[in-house]
């Protein structure tokens, strides 16, 4: 990435599992975020760019500050060059973060001895910030800020260096740089807090319901990451709260995470609870006049010759017998929907046969602008069984492909159109969304 501040990235790794390392007692485990230094590093760079802190610094360095002349004996000061800063971020265990900003600028003017003169100064700003909970919101508070000189070079003759450099250090570095550079740290933490403010409010899940996050306790700061956990509340549009089941742990300890990455841990029980919002979408009455494959006596007789289908209009009633659930394995996510497929006459709705099956849909996850997107992939119908039949026994596997065609044209089409959940699930508060890793690890 080098020093190009226009290419901002944040290392964000979505990680789904059945449990979290930071246990939340008897309550259903909620999402947790482990924030890596990479995340805060890019926020710091964005903050310095957006606030024009370097330009302000340069302007102040060439002007009088509180009655002190910038550099005595030099006229027509101007900034010739500002190098993009080198920013590093690390965590201070049990406190917060340490940020160092190395900045280099070159100032030019006319010296009192005549001729042009350039002075190039490189300095290092170091800040210590404490991660705190204030008004139930995560925030940083700068507790220490220092600015030190790294080097100072000039094109003046060596016998002129002591006097000019000394005045430059006294008037500019000693008086100007701390007052101009340290506000950059305040800007960084201010932007992080501002980014988080709105996500503490109740967020809509499309037109299906709402999701609300709340902190479960103080952040846990290690030498590599800042750990934050949340409780979660999911409600329908009518205000009914959806119960989030407590499930046995799939993982007792989260895997190691490199300091370059941040990680969102979303327990699978939350994904399962969210599927309850789709109950209406997953029920469907299917007939030929509502689209999809033909549903009539001739088609069924061709596929299952052994059954005696009566004359007249036919319909399929397809419904989920239980709320669909997610099965997560390394690299694979599968949505499992247990179905009951009933063939009935119309309008009498006389039951002809009932087949049970499990619809399985592979899926992938990705983060987009602070929201979770669920991308549905390959589907299949498994575990077909004939529950009852008034038209004779038959092997329901003979209708596997036919049922899948019906499901794809109806239930699956409805599910894919339901962008409310698949594209609009707001994720827990994170200090920025500039993904440099789009891959998702599923355990």
Short mmCIF file of C-alpha atoms in Angstrom, two decimals:
data_model
loop_
_atom_site.label_atom_id
_atom_site.label_comp_id
_atom_site.label_asym_id
_atom_site.label_seq_id
_atom_site.Cartn_x
_atom_site.Cartn_y
_atom_site.Cartn_z
CA UNK A 1 0.00 0.00 0.00
CA UNK A 2 3.01 2.26 0.52
CA UNK A 3 2.35 5.93 1.22
CA UNK A 4 -0.59 6.38 -1.15
CA UNK A 5 -3.26 7.79 1.16
CA UNK A 6 -5.90 7.68 -1.55
CA UNK A 7 -6.00 3.90 -1.50
CA UNK A 8 -7.54 3.31 1.89
CA UNK A 9 -8.15 -0.20 3.06
CA UNK A 10 -9.18 -1.93 6.24
CA UNK A 11 -8.50 -5.55 7.02
CA UNK A 12 -11.88 -7.04 7.86
CA UNK A 13 -12.46 -10.77 8.16
CA UNK A 14 -15.95 -12.08 8.77
CA UNK A 15 -15.85 -15.20 10.90
CA UNK A 16 -18.95 -17.24 11.65
CA UNK A 17 -18.98 -19.84 14.39
CA UNK A 18 -21.20 -21.47 16.96
CA UNK A 19 -19.62 -19.89 20.03
CA UNK A 20 -17.33 -17.09 21.07
CA UNK A 21 -14.29 -17.02 23.28
CA UNK A 22 -15.60 -14.10 25.32
CA UNK A 23 -18.48 -15.96 26.98
CA UNK A 24 -21.65 -14.11 27.87
CA UNK A 25 -22.93 -16.35 30.64
CA UNK A 26 -26.41 -17.84 30.34
CA UNK A 27 -27.46 -15.43 27.64
CA UNK A 28 -27.33 -16.42 24.02
CA UNK A 29 -23.84 -15.48 22.77
CA UNK A 30 -23.87 -12.36 20.64
CA UNK A 31 -21.53 -10.95 18.03
CA UNK A 32 -17.97 -10.08 18.99
CA UNK A 33 -15.44 -7.94 17.19
CA UNK A 34 -11.68 -8.31 17.48
CA UNK A 35 -10.24 -5.10 16.07
CA UNK A 36 -6.74 -5.38 14.66
CA UNK A 37 -4.19 -2.62 14.33
CA UNK A 38 -4.77 -2.62 10.58
CA UNK A 39 -8.30 -1.35 11.10
CA UNK A 40 -7.35 1.60 13.28
CA UNK A 41 -4.32 2.36 11.11
CA UNK A 42 -6.44 3.02 8.04
CA UNK A 43 -8.95 5.09 10.01
CA UNK A 44 -6.04 7.22 11.21
CA UNK A 45 -4.86 7.76 7.64
CA UNK A 46 -8.36 8.65 6.50
CA UNK A 47 -8.72 11.09 9.36
CA UNK A 48 -5.47 12.89 8.56
CA UNK A 49 -6.41 13.15 4.89
CA UNK A 50 -9.99 14.33 5.44
CA UNK A 51 -9.05 16.93 8.06
CA UNK A 52 -6.18 18.44 6.00
CA UNK A 53 -4.01 18.21 9.08
CA UNK A 54 -0.77 18.29 7.08
CA UNK A 55 -1.83 21.36 5.12
CA UNK A 56 -2.76 23.11 8.36
CA UNK A 57 0.56 22.13 9.86
CA UNK A 58 2.45 23.56 6.89
CA UNK A 59 0.50 26.80 6.91
CA UNK A 60 1.13 27.30 10.63
CA UNK A 61 4.82 26.58 10.23
CA UNK A 62 5.20 29.58 7.92
CA UNK A 63 3.23 32.07 10.03
CA UNK A 64 3.57 33.80 13.37
CA UNK A 65 2.28 31.71 16.26
CA UNK A 66 1.28 33.55 19.42
CA UNK A 67 3.69 36.43 18.75
CA UNK A 68 6.62 34.11 17.99
CA UNK A 69 8.03 34.53 14.50
CA UNK A 70 8.17 31.29 12.57
CA UNK A 71 11.85 31.50 11.58
CA UNK A 72 13.87 34.68 12.10
CA UNK A 73 16.06 35.79 9.25
CA UNK A 74 14.07 34.00 6.57
CA UNK A 75 11.61 35.78 4.30
CA UNK A 76 8.96 34.61 1.87
CA UNK A 77 8.46 31.29 3.55
CA UNK A 78 6.52 28.67 1.63
CA UNK A 79 6.08 24.93 1.79
CA UNK A 80 7.81 23.17 -1.07
CA UNK A 81 6.95 19.60 -0.19
CA UNK A 82 4.85 17.56 2.22
CA UNK A 83 5.48 13.84 2.25
CA UNK A 84 2.62 11.48 3.11
CA UNK A 85 3.04 10.47 6.74
CA UNK A 86 4.18 7.07 7.88
CA UNK A 87 1.59 5.98 10.43
CA UNK A 88 1.91 2.97 12.73
CA UNK A 89 -0.60 1.73 15.29
CA UNK A 90 -0.22 -0.78 18.09
CA UNK A 91 -2.24 -1.75 21.14
CA UNK A 92 -1.31 -1.03 24.74
CA UNK A 93 -2.55 -3.92 26.86
CA UNK A 94 -5.48 -3.04 29.16
CA UNK A 95 -5.31 0.61 28.04
CA UNK A 96 -5.98 1.27 24.39
CA UNK A 97 -3.78 2.16 21.44
CA UNK A 98 -0.47 3.79 20.65
CA UNK A 99 -0.12 5.71 17.38
CA UNK A 100 3.05 7.11 15.84
CA UNK A 101 2.99 9.52 12.91
CA UNK A 102 6.27 10.29 11.17
CA UNK A 103 5.92 13.41 9.03
CA UNK A 104 8.37 15.17 6.73
CA UNK A 105 7.99 18.64 5.20
CA UNK A 106 10.32 20.98 3.34
CA UNK A 107 10.08 24.77 3.82
CA UNK A 108 11.78 27.22 1.45
CA UNK A 109 12.50 30.96 1.57
CA UNK A 110 15.18 33.63 1.23
CA UNK A 111 17.80 33.80 3.96
CA UNK A 112 19.27 37.03 5.34
CA UNK A 113 22.61 36.16 3.70
CA UNK A 114 20.92 36.09 0.33
CA UNK A 115 19.89 33.27 -1.93
CA UNK A 116 17.29 30.57 -1.54
CA UNK A 117 17.22 28.25 1.43
CA UNK A 118 15.43 24.98 2.18
CA UNK A 119 14.92 23.22 5.49
CA UNK A 120 13.58 19.67 5.59
CA UNK A 121 12.24 18.52 8.94
CA UNK A 122 11.15 15.03 9.89
CA UNK A 123 9.25 14.65 13.17
CA UNK A 124 7.48 11.89 15.08
CA UNK A 125 4.16 12.38 16.87
CA UNK A 126 3.36 9.73 19.47
CA UNK A 127 -0.04 9.44 21.15
CA UNK A 128 -1.52 7.11 23.74
CA UNK A 129 -5.31 6.77 23.68
CA UNK A 130 -7.52 4.95 26.14
CA UNK A 131 -10.49 2.92 24.91
CA UNK A 132 -13.49 3.81 27.06
CA UNK A 133 -17.24 3.30 27.29
CA UNK A 134 -18.98 6.66 27.44
CA UNK A 135 -22.76 7.04 27.26
CA UNK A 136 -22.93 3.35 26.30
CA UNK A 137 -20.79 4.06 23.23
CA UNK A 138 -17.22 2.94 22.52
CA UNK A 139 -14.81 5.84 22.28
CA UNK A 140 -11.12 6.71 22.52
CA UNK A 141 -9.67 9.42 24.72
CA UNK A 142 -6.20 10.80 23.99
CA UNK A 143 -4.24 10.78 27.24
CA UNK A 144 -0.76 11.66 25.95
CA UNK A 145 0.71 13.35 22.88
CA UNK A 146 4.35 14.22 22.19
CA UNK A 147 6.22 15.43 19.10
CA UNK A 148 9.94 14.68 18.71
CA UNK A 149 12.46 15.75 16.09
CA UNK A 150 13.97 12.96 14.02
CA UNK A 151 16.12 14.97 11.63
CA UNK A 152 16.62 18.44 10.18
CA UNK A 153 18.48 19.17 6.95
CA UNK A 154 19.25 22.43 5.15
CA UNK A 155 21.05 23.54 2.02
CA UNK A 156 22.85 26.35 3.89
CA UNK A 157 26.62 26.23 4.47
CA UNK A 158 27.62 24.22 7.52
CA UNK A 159 28.83 27.30 9.43
CA UNK A 160 25.30 28.71 9.29
CA UNK A 161 23.55 25.56 10.57
CA UNK A 162 23.73 26.02 14.36
CA UNK A 163 22.04 29.42 14.50
CA UNK A 164 19.35 28.83 11.88
CA UNK A 165 18.52 25.29 12.94
CA UNK A 166 18.33 26.29 16.59
CA UNK A 167 15.86 29.09 15.80
CA UNK A 168 13.84 26.75 13.61
CA UNK A 169 13.59 24.16 16.35
CA UNK A 170 12.66 26.70 19.01
CA UNK A 171 10.07 28.61 16.99
CA UNK A 172 8.57 25.88 14.84
CA UNK A 173 9.04 22.43 16.29
CA UNK A 174 8.87 23.52 19.90
CA UNK A 175 5.91 25.87 19.51
CA UNK A 176 3.98 24.88 16.41
CA UNK A 177 4.19 21.16 15.72
CA UNK A 178 2.70 19.80 18.97
CA UNK A 179 -0.22 22.20 18.79
CA UNK A 180 -0.90 21.39 15.15
CA UNK A 181 -0.17 17.65 15.04
CA UNK A 182 -1.75 16.49 18.29
CA UNK A 183 -5.26 17.52 17.18
CA UNK A 184 -4.87 14.86 14.48
CA UNK A 185 -5.16 12.25 17.23
CA UNK A 186 -8.35 13.88 18.50
CA UNK A 187 -9.66 13.87 14.94
CA UNK A 188 -8.99 10.16 14.62
CA UNK A 189 -10.85 9.21 17.77
CA UNK A 190 -13.64 11.65 16.95
CA UNK A 191 -14.18 10.03 13.58
CA UNK A 192 -14.25 6.57 15.13
CA UNK A 193 -16.90 7.64 17.62
CA UNK A 194 -18.93 9.36 14.92
CA UNK A 195 -18.78 6.22 12.80
CA UNK A 196 -20.21 4.18 15.65
CA UNK A 197 -22.96 6.51 16.82
CA UNK A 198 -25.68 5.58 14.34
CA UNK A 199 -25.20 1.82 14.64
CA UNK A 200 -26.22 1.94 18.31
CA UNK A 201 -29.70 2.89 17.17
CA UNK A 202 -32.32 0.34 16.16
CA UNK A 203 -31.63 -0.59 12.54
CA UNK A 204 -34.24 -1.84 10.06
CA UNK A 205 -33.78 -5.21 8.38
CA UNK A 206 -35.41 -4.12 5.16
CA UNK A 207 -39.17 -4.30 5.71
CA UNK A 208 -39.05 -7.46 7.83
CA UNK A 209 -38.11 -6.15 11.27
CA UNK A 210 -35.38 -4.52 13.29
CA UNK A 211 -32.03 -5.32 14.91
CA UNK A 212 -30.49 -3.62 17.94
CA UNK A 213 -26.96 -4.01 19.35
CA UNK A 214 -25.81 -3.17 22.87
CA UNK A 215 -22.45 -3.52 24.62
CA UNK A 216 -22.07 -6.39 27.08
CA UNK A 217 -19.12 -4.95 28.98
CA UNK A 218 -15.84 -3.11 28.76
CA UNK A 219 -13.45 -3.75 25.86
CA UNK A 220 -10.73 -6.35 26.36
CA UNK A 221 -7.40 -4.95 25.16
CA UNK A 222 -4.54 -7.33 24.38
CA UNK A 223 -1.21 -6.59 22.75
CA UNK A 224 -2.68 -7.55 19.35
CA UNK A 225 -6.38 -6.73 19.38
CA UNK A 226 -9.24 -4.91 21.04
CA UNK A 227 -12.10 -7.28 21.82
CA UNK A 228 -15.69 -6.02 22.06
CA UNK A 229 -18.86 -8.11 22.51
CA UNK A 230 -22.51 -7.22 22.08
CA UNK A 231 -25.97 -8.43 22.92
CA UNK A 232 -28.46 -8.48 20.10
CA UNK A 233 -32.22 -8.04 19.91
CA UNK A 234 -34.25 -8.96 16.84
CA UNK A 235 -37.87 -7.81 16.54
CA UNK A 236 -40.59 -8.18 13.95
CA UNK A 237 -42.32 -5.15 12.46
CA UNK A 238 -45.12 -5.52 15.02
CA UNK A 239 -42.61 -5.26 17.88
CA UNK A 240 -42.56 -8.96 18.77
CA UNK A 241 -39.12 -9.96 20.06
CA UNK A 242 -37.66 -13.08 18.45
CA UNK A 243 -36.08 -15.47 20.93
CA UNK A 244 -32.46 -16.30 20.23
CA UNK A 245 -31.79 -19.89 21.32
CA UNK A 246 -28.78 -20.85 23.43
CA UNK A 247 -26.83 -23.52 21.62
CA UNK A 248 -23.93 -25.72 22.78
CA UNK A 249 -20.51 -24.35 21.89
CA UNK A 250 -19.02 -25.35 18.57
CA UNK A 251 -15.75 -23.65 19.47
CA UNK A 252 -14.43 -23.03 22.96
CA UNK A 253 -11.53 -20.90 21.77
CA UNK A 254 -11.38 -18.73 18.70
CA UNK A 255 -8.48 -19.43 16.35
CA UNK A 256 -5.41 -17.22 16.32
CA UNK A 257 -5.82 -13.99 14.40
CA UNK A 258 -2.95 -12.00 12.96
CA UNK A 259 -2.62 -8.37 14.08
CA UNK A 260 -3.15 -7.31 10.46
CA UNK A 261 -6.75 -8.50 10.48
CA UNK A 262 -9.93 -7.55 12.25
CA UNK A 263 -12.57 -10.16 12.88
CA UNK A 264 -16.31 -10.24 13.34
CA UNK A 265 -17.62 -13.31 15.12
CA UNK A 266 -21.31 -13.92 14.41
CA UNK A 267 -22.70 -16.95 16.31
CA UNK A 268 -24.80 -19.23 14.15
CA UNK A 269 -27.75 -19.06 16.55
CA UNK A 270 -28.24 -15.41 15.57
CA UNK A 271 -28.36 -16.33 11.89
CA UNK A 272 -30.93 -19.00 12.74
CA UNK A 273 -33.05 -16.51 14.69
CA UNK A 274 -32.99 -14.13 11.75
CA UNK A 275 -34.49 -16.81 9.53
CA UNK A 276 -37.70 -16.55 11.55
CA UNK A 277 -38.27 -13.23 9.81
CA UNK A 278 -38.66 -15.13 6.53
CA UNK A 279 -41.42 -17.50 7.64
CA UNK A 280 -44.05 -15.85 5.44
CA UNK A 281 -41.74 -15.88 2.43
CA UNK A 282 -41.08 -19.61 2.84
CA UNK A 283 -44.75 -20.68 2.56
CA UNK A 284 -46.27 -21.00 -0.88
CA UNK A 285 -49.29 -22.40 -2.70
CA UNK A 286 -48.21 -23.40 -6.20
CA UNK A 287 -50.39 -23.92 -9.27
CA UNK A 288 -49.78 -23.80 -13.00
CA UNK A 289 -51.48 -20.43 -13.32
CA UNK A 290 -48.99 -18.88 -10.85
CA UNK A 291 -45.91 -19.66 -12.90
CA UNK A 292 -43.39 -22.46 -12.83
CA UNK A 293 -43.64 -25.99 -14.26
CA UNK A 294 -46.97 -27.46 -15.39
CA UNK A 295 -48.90 -29.10 -12.56
CA UNK A 296 -51.44 -31.53 -14.00
CA UNK A 297 -52.41 -35.18 -14.18
CA UNK A 298 -50.49 -35.92 -17.40
CA UNK A 299 -47.18 -34.51 -16.14
CA UNK A 300 -47.36 -36.46 -12.87
CA UNK A 301 -48.46 -39.67 -14.61
CA UNK A 302 -45.43 -39.41 -16.88
CA UNK A 303 -43.04 -39.02 -13.97
CA UNK A 304 -44.73 -41.53 -11.64
CA UNK A 305 -46.70 -44.02 -13.78
CA UNK A 306 -47.71 -46.16 -10.80
CA UNK A 307 -50.00 -43.56 -9.21
CA UNK A 308 -53.62 -42.81 -10.10
CA UNK A 309 -54.04 -39.04 -10.23
CA UNK A 310 -57.67 -37.91 -10.60
CA UNK A 311 -58.88 -35.54 -13.31
CA UNK A 312 -59.14 -31.83 -12.53
CA UNK A 313 -57.03 -28.91 -11.35
CA UNK A 314 -54.14 -29.62 -8.98
CA UNK A 315 -52.09 -27.49 -6.63
CA UNK A 316 -49.01 -28.01 -4.48
CA UNK A 317 -48.86 -26.54 -1.00
CA UNK A 318 -45.25 -26.13 0.12
CA UNK A 319 -44.34 -24.98 3.59
CA UNK A 320 -41.44 -25.18 6.02
CA UNK A 321 -42.15 -27.55 8.89
CA UNK A 322 -39.48 -25.82 11.01
CA UNK A 323 -37.58 -22.56 10.81
CA UNK A 324 -34.67 -22.99 8.37
CA UNK A 325 -31.28 -23.30 10.03
CA UNK A 326 -27.69 -22.75 9.03
CA UNK A 327 -25.01 -25.44 9.04
CA UNK A 328 -21.52 -23.97 8.98
CA UNK A 329 -18.40 -25.92 8.13
CA UNK A 330 -14.95 -24.66 7.14
CA UNK A 331 -15.42 -22.90 3.82
CA UNK A 332 -19.06 -23.99 3.38
CA UNK A 333 -22.34 -22.52 4.61
CA UNK A 334 -25.59 -24.39 3.98
CA UNK A 335 -29.14 -23.25 4.64
CA UNK A 336 -31.34 -26.24 5.52
CA UNK A 337 -35.09 -25.87 5.09
CA UNK A 338 -37.27 -28.88 6.11
CA UNK A 339 -40.29 -28.95 3.81
CA UNK A 340 -43.69 -30.57 3.52
CA UNK A 341 -44.93 -30.81 -0.07
CA UNK A 342 -48.62 -31.62 -0.44
CA UNK A 343 -50.47 -32.34 -3.70
CA UNK A 344 -54.14 -31.38 -3.50
CA UNK A 345 -57.13 -31.06 -5.79
CA UNK A 346 -58.59 -27.65 -6.48
CA UNK A 347 -60.91 -26.21 -5.29
CA UNK A 348 -61.80 -29.09 -2.97
CA UNK A 349 -58.22 -29.33 -1.65
CA UNK A 350 -58.48 -33.07 -1.24
CA UNK A 351 -55.10 -34.38 -0.12
CA UNK A 352 -53.55 -36.78 -2.66
CA UNK A 353 -50.05 -37.26 -1.22
CA UNK A 354 -47.56 -35.68 1.17
CA UNK A 355 -43.79 -35.77 0.65
CA UNK A 356 -41.28 -34.50 3.19
CA UNK A 357 -37.82 -33.33 2.15
CA UNK A 358 -34.98 -31.01 3.09
CA UNK A 359 -34.04 -28.18 0.78
CA UNK A 360 -30.33 -27.37 1.03
CA UNK A 361 -28.89 -24.14 -0.34
CA UNK A 362 -25.19 -23.35 -0.34
CA UNK A 363 -24.36 -19.75 0.48
CA UNK A 364 -21.48 -17.36 0.89
CA UNK A 365 -21.21 -14.26 3.07
CA UNK A 366 -19.62 -10.91 2.47
CA UNK A 367 -19.48 -7.52 4.18
CA UNK A 368 -20.59 -4.49 2.21
CA UNK A 369 -20.71 -0.99 3.72
CA UNK A 370 -21.33 -2.27 7.22
CA UNK A 371 -24.01 -4.76 6.17
CA UNK A 372 -23.92 -8.53 5.83
CA UNK A 373 -24.79 -9.87 2.40
CA UNK A 374 -25.90 -13.49 1.99
CA UNK A 375 -25.32 -14.81 -1.53
CA UNK A 376 -27.34 -17.92 -2.33
CA UNK A 377 -25.72 -20.56 -4.53
CA UNK A 378 -26.30 -24.17 -5.54
CA UNK A 379 -29.44 -25.89 -4.25
CA UNK A 380 -30.51 -29.52 -3.84
CA UNK A 381 -33.39 -31.54 -2.40
CA UNK A 382 -32.43 -34.30 0.04
CA UNK A 383 -34.05 -36.93 2.27
CA UNK A 384 -37.27 -37.27 0.29
CA UNK A 385 -39.84 -39.48 2.04
CA UNK A 386 -43.47 -40.35 1.30
CA UNK A 387 -45.45 -39.46 4.41
CA UNK A 388 -48.90 -40.42 3.09
CA UNK A 389 -50.64 -41.11 -0.22
CA UNK A 390 -54.21 -41.80 -1.34
CA UNK A 391 -53.13 -42.47 -4.93
CA UNK A 392 -50.73 -45.37 -4.33
CA UNK A 393 -47.20 -45.88 -3.09
CA UNK A 394 -44.27 -44.55 -5.11
CA UNK A 395 -40.65 -43.56 -4.74
CA UNK A 396 -40.60 -39.78 -4.12
CA UNK A 397 -37.09 -39.57 -5.59
CA UNK A 398 -38.80 -39.85 -8.98
CA UNK A 399 -40.12 -36.34 -8.38
CA UNK A 400 -36.87 -34.83 -7.06
CA UNK A 401 -36.01 -32.81 -10.16
CA UNK A 402 -39.65 -31.82 -10.68
CA UNK A 403 -39.98 -30.57 -7.12
CA UNK A 404 -36.72 -28.62 -7.46
CA UNK A 405 -38.00 -26.90 -10.61
CA UNK A 406 -41.15 -25.90 -8.72
CA UNK A 407 -39.15 -24.66 -5.72
CA UNK A 408 -36.77 -22.65 -7.89
CA UNK A 409 -39.66 -20.92 -9.65
CA UNK A 410 -41.52 -20.15 -6.44
CA UNK A 411 -40.01 -20.41 -2.99
CA UNK A 412 -36.39 -19.85 -4.03
CA UNK A 413 -37.36 -17.01 -6.33
CA UNK A 414 -39.22 -15.36 -3.45
CA UNK A 415 -36.24 -15.89 -1.16
CA UNK A 416 -33.80 -14.31 -3.59
CA UNK A 417 -36.13 -11.36 -4.09
CA UNK A 418 -36.33 -10.86 -0.34
CA UNK A 419 -33.39 -8.47 -0.17
CA UNK A 420 -34.57 -7.30 3.25
CA UNK A 421 -32.53 -9.97 5.01
CA UNK A 422 -30.11 -11.13 2.34
CA UNK A 423 -28.61 -7.68 1.78
CA UNK A 424 -29.65 -5.45 4.66
CA UNK A 425 -28.47 -6.98 7.92
CA UNK A 426 -26.59 -4.27 9.76
CA UNK A 427 -23.43 -5.59 11.40
CA UNK A 428 -22.21 -4.72 14.92
CA UNK A 429 -20.43 -1.38 15.39
CA UNK A 430 -16.96 -1.34 13.83
CA UNK A 431 -14.59 1.61 13.53
CA UNK A 432 -14.68 1.79 9.74
CA UNK A 433 -15.50 -0.25 6.67
CA UNK A 434 -12.65 -0.29 4.18
CA UNK A 435 -12.30 -4.03 3.42
CA UNK A 436 -9.02 -5.30 2.10
CA UNK A 437 -10.02 -8.93 2.65
CA UNK A 438 -13.31 -10.06 1.13
CA UNK A 439 -12.77 -13.69 2.06
CA UNK A 440 -14.87 -15.18 4.84
CA UNK A 441 -13.82 -17.96 7.16
CA UNK A 442 -16.62 -20.21 8.38
CA UNK A 443 -16.11 -22.64 11.23
#
